[in-house]
Coordinates of C-alpha atoms and ligand atoms in Angstrom, one line a residue:
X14 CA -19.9 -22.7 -15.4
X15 CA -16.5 -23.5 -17.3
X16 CA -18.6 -23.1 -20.4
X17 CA -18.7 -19.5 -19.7
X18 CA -14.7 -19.3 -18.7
X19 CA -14.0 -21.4 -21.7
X20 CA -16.0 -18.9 -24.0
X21 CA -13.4 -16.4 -23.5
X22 CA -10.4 -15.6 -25.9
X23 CA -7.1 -14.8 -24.0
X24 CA -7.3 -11.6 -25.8
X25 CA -10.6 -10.6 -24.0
X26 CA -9.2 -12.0 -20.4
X27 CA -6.0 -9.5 -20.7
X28 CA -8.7 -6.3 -20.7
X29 CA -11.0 -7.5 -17.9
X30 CA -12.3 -5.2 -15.9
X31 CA -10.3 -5.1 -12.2
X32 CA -13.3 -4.0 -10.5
X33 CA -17.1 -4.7 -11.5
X34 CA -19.7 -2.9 -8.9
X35 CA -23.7 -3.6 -9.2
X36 CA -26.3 -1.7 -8.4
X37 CA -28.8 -4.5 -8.0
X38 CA -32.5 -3.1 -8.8
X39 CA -35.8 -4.7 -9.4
X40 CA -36.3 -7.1 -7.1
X41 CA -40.2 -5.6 -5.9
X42 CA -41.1 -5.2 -9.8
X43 CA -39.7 -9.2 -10.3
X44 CA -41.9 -10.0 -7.1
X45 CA -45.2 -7.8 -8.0
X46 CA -45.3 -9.0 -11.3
X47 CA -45.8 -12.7 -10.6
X48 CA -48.3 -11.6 -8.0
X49 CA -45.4 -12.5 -5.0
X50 CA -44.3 -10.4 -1.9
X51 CA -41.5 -8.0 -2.3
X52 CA -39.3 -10.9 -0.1
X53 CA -39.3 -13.4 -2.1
X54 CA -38.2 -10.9 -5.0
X55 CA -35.3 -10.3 -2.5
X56 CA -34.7 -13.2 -1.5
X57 CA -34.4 -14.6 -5.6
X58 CA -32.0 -11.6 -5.7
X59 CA -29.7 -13.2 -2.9
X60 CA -29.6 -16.5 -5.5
X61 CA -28.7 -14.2 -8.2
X62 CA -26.1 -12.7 -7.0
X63 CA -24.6 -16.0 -5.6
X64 CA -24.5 -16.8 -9.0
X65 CA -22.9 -13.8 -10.1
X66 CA -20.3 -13.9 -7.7
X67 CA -19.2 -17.5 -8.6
X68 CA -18.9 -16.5 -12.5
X69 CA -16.5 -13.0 -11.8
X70 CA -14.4 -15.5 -9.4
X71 CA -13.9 -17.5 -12.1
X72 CA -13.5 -15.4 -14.6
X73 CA -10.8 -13.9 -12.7
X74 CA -12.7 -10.3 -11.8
X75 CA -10.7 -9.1 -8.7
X76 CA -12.7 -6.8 -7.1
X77 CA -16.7 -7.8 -7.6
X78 CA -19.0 -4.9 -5.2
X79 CA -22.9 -5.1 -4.6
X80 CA -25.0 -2.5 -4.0
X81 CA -27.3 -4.8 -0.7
X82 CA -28.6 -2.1 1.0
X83 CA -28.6 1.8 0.9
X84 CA -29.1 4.4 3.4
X85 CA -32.0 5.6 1.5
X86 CA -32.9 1.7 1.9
X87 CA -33.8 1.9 5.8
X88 CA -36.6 4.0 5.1
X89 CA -38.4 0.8 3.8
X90 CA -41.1 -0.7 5.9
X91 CA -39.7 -2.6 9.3
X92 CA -40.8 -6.0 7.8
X93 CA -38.7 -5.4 4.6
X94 CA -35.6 -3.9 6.6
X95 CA -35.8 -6.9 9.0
X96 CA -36.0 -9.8 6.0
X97 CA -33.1 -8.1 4.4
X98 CA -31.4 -8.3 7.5
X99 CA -32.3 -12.1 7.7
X100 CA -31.3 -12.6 4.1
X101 CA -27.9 -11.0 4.2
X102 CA -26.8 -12.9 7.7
X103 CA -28.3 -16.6 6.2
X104 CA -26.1 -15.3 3.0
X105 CA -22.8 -14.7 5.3
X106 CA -23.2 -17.6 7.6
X107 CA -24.1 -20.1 4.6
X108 CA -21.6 -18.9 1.7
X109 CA -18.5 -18.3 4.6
X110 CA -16.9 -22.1 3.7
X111 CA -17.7 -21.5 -0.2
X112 CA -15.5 -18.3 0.3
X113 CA -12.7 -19.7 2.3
X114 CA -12.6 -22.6 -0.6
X115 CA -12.4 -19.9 -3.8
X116 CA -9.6 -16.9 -1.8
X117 CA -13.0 -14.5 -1.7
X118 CA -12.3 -12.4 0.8
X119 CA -15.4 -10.7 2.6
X120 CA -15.6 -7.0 2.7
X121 CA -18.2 -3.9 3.0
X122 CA -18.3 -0.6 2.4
X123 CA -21.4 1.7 4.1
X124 CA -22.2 2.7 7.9
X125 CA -22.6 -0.7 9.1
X126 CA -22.7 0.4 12.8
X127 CA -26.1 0.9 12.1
X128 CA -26.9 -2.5 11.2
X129 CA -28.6 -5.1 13.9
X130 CA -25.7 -5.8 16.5
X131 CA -26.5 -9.3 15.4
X132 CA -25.5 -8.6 11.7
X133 CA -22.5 -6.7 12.6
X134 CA -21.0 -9.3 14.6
X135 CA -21.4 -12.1 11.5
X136 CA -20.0 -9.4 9.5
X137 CA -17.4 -9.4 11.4
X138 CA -16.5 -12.5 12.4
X139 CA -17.0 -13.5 8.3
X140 CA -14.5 -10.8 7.6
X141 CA -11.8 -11.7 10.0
X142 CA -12.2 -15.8 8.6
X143 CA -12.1 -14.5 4.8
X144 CA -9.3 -11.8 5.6
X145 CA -6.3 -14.0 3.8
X146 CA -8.7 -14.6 0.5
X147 CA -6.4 -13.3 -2.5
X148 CA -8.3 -14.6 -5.7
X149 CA -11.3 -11.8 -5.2
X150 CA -12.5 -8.9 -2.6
X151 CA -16.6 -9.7 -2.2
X152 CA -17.7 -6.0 -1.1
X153 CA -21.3 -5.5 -0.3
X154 CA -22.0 -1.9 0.0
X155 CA -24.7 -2.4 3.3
X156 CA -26.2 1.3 5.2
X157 CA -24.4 2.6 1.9
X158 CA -24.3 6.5 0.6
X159 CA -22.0 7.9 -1.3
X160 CA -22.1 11.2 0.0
X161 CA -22.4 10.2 3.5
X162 CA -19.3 8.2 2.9
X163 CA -17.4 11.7 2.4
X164 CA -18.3 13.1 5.3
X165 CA -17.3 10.9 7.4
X166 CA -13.9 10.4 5.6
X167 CA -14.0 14.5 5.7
X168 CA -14.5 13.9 9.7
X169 CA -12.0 11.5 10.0
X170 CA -9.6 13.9 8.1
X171 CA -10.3 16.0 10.4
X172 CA -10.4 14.4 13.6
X173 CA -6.6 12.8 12.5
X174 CA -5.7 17.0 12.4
X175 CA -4.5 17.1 8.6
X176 CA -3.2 20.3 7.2
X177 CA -5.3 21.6 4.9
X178 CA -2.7 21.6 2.1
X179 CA -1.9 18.2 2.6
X180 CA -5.4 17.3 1.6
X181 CA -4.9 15.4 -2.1
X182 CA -7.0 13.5 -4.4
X183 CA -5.2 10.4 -2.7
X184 CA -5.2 11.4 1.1
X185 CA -9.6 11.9 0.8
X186 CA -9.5 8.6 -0.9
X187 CA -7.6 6.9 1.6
X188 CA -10.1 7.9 3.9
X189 CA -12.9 6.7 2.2
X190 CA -14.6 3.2 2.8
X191 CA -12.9 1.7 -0.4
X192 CA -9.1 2.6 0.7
X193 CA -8.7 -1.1 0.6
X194 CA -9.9 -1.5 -3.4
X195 CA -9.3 0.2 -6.9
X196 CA -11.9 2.6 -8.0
X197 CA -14.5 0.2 -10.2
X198 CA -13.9 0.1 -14.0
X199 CA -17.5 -0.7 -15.1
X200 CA -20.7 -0.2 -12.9
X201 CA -23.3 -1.8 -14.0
X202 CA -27.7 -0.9 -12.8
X203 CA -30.3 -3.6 -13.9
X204 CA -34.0 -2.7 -14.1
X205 CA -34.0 0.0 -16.5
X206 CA -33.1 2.9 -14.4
X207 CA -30.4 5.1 -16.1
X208 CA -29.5 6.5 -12.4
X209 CA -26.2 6.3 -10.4
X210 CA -28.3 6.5 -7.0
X211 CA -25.7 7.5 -4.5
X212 CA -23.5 5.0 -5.5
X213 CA -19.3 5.3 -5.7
X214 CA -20.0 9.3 -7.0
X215 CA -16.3 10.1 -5.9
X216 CA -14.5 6.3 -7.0
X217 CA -17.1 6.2 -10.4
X218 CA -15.5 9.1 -11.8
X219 CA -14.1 7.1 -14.8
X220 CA -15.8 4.2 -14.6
X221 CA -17.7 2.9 -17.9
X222 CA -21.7 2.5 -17.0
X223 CA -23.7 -1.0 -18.6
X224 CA -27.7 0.1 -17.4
X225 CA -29.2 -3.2 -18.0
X226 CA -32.9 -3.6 -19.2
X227 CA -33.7 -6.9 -17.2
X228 CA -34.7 -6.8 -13.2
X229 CA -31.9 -8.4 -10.7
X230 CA -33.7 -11.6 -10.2
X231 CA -33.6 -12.2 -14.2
X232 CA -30.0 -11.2 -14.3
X233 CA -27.6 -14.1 -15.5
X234 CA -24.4 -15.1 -16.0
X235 CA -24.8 -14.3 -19.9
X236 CA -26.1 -10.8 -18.9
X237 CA -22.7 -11.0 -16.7
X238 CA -20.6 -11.8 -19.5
X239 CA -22.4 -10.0 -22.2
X240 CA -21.8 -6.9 -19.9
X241 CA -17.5 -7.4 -19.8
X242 CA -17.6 -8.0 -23.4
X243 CA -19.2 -4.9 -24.0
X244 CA -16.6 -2.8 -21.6
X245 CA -13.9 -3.9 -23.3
X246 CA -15.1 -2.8 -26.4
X247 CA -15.3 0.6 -25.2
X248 CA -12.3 2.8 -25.6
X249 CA -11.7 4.7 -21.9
X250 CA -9.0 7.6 -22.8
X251 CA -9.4 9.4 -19.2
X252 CA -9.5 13.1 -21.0
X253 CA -6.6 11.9 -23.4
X254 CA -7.0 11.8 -27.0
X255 CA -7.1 8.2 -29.0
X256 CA -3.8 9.2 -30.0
X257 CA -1.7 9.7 -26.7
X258 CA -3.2 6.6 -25.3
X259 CA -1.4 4.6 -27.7
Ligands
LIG3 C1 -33.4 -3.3 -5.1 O1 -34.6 -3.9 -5.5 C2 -32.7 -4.2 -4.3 C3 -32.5 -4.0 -3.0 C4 -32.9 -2.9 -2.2 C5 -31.8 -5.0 -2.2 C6 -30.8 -5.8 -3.0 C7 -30.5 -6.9 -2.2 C8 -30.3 -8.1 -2.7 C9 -30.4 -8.6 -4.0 C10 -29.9 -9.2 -1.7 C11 -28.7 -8.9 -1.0 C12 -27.6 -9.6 -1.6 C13 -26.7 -10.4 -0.9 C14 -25.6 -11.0 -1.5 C15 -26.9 -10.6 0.6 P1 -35.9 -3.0 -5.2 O2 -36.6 -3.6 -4.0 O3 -35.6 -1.6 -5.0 O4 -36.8 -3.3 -6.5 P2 -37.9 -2.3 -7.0 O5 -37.2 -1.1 -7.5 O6 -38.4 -3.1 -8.2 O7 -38.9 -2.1 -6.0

């Protein structure tokens, strides 16, 4: 693992990305194509991003947020839904020490009220043991949708009896589920899809995108790395010309 921290130039660690958020796809493909059952392509993804998670802690990445589960997501058949479920509460109550150890501190984004009562409570209790972590915030976005995510931050605006005109880019944000993190700087999709799937629409506005060829449960480290040294070789001028930026 040092290997990969070592391969880094102090010049590329003073333009790392803040925030890195995955959309983690191709885990049936992986599993189909080796003749396996769409699990164990999920459950290979779980050991992926375990892997990931441990290089952007030590890399420094702040803010590191996976895409686990969608809304779109419960529409899968009842057995997949349920070893999901499985996966991601073995995950919590397995990699909980690991995260006290590095400061990773355990948050998610999405309508988790609607996960197993069994689930939320893990959730839970995982989030209120990793609250003090400072090195990294560990979001998984779990029952996620981006645009059901405005609407209830729209409700909640609401229901806290806002004046319209006090409605600002920054008011609707601090409603959101992300109030707690900066919007991601680079976003990154494995499998070959070029699609932002209902993903951070509102907090990706000026993120960079990295759609990576290879399914989830080939993603690496290298991929990992390969993917900040490409962001910071992209110039982000947010609307500006080259020459105001500088
Ligand atoms: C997409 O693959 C992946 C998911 C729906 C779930 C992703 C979940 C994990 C990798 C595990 C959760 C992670 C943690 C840390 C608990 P797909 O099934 O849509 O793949 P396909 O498009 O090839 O069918």
């Amino acid at each position: 693992m040092d290997s990969f921290v070592n391969l880094m130039s102090p010049l590329t660690r003073v333009n790392l990305p803040k925030h890195i958020a995955i959309i983690m796809d191709g885990n049936g493909r992986w599993a189909k194509a080796r003749g396996l059952h769409r699990v164990e392509g999920h459950a290979r993804g779980v050991k992926v991003s375990e892997d990931i998670i441990e290089v952007a802690h030590d890399v420094g990445i702040g803010y590191l947020t996976l895409y686990a589960f969608s809304k779109e997501n419960w529409q899968r058949p009842p057995e997949e839904v349920h070893a999901l479920m499985g996966l991601l509460k073995a995950f919590l109550l397995e990699k909980k020490q690991k995260m006290l150890d590095k400061g990773i501190r355990f948050n998610t984004i999405g309508d988790i009220l609607k996960l197993p009562q069994d689930v939320q409570e893990t959730i839970a209790m995982v989030k209120k043991e990793t609250a003090h972590g400072e090195k990294m915030m560990l979001t998984l976005a779990l029952s996620y949708g981006s645009r059901d995510e405005i609407i209830r931050a729209v409700r909640a605006m609401f229901s806290a009896g806002l004046e319209t005109s006090s409605v600002n880019e920054e008011i609707l944000a601090s409603f959101l589920d992300t109030a707690l993190m900066p919007d991601p700087d680079l976003i990154i999709r494995t499998s070959g899809e070029s699609r932002i799937s209902n993903f951070l629409l509102w907090q990706g506005a000026y993120a960079e995108f990295i759609f990576e060829e290879c399914l989830w449960p080939d993603f690496d480290q290298h991929h990992f790395m390969a993917a900040i040294a490409e962001y910071q070789k992209r110039e982000r001028r947010y609307g500006k010309t080259s020459e105001q930026l500088m």
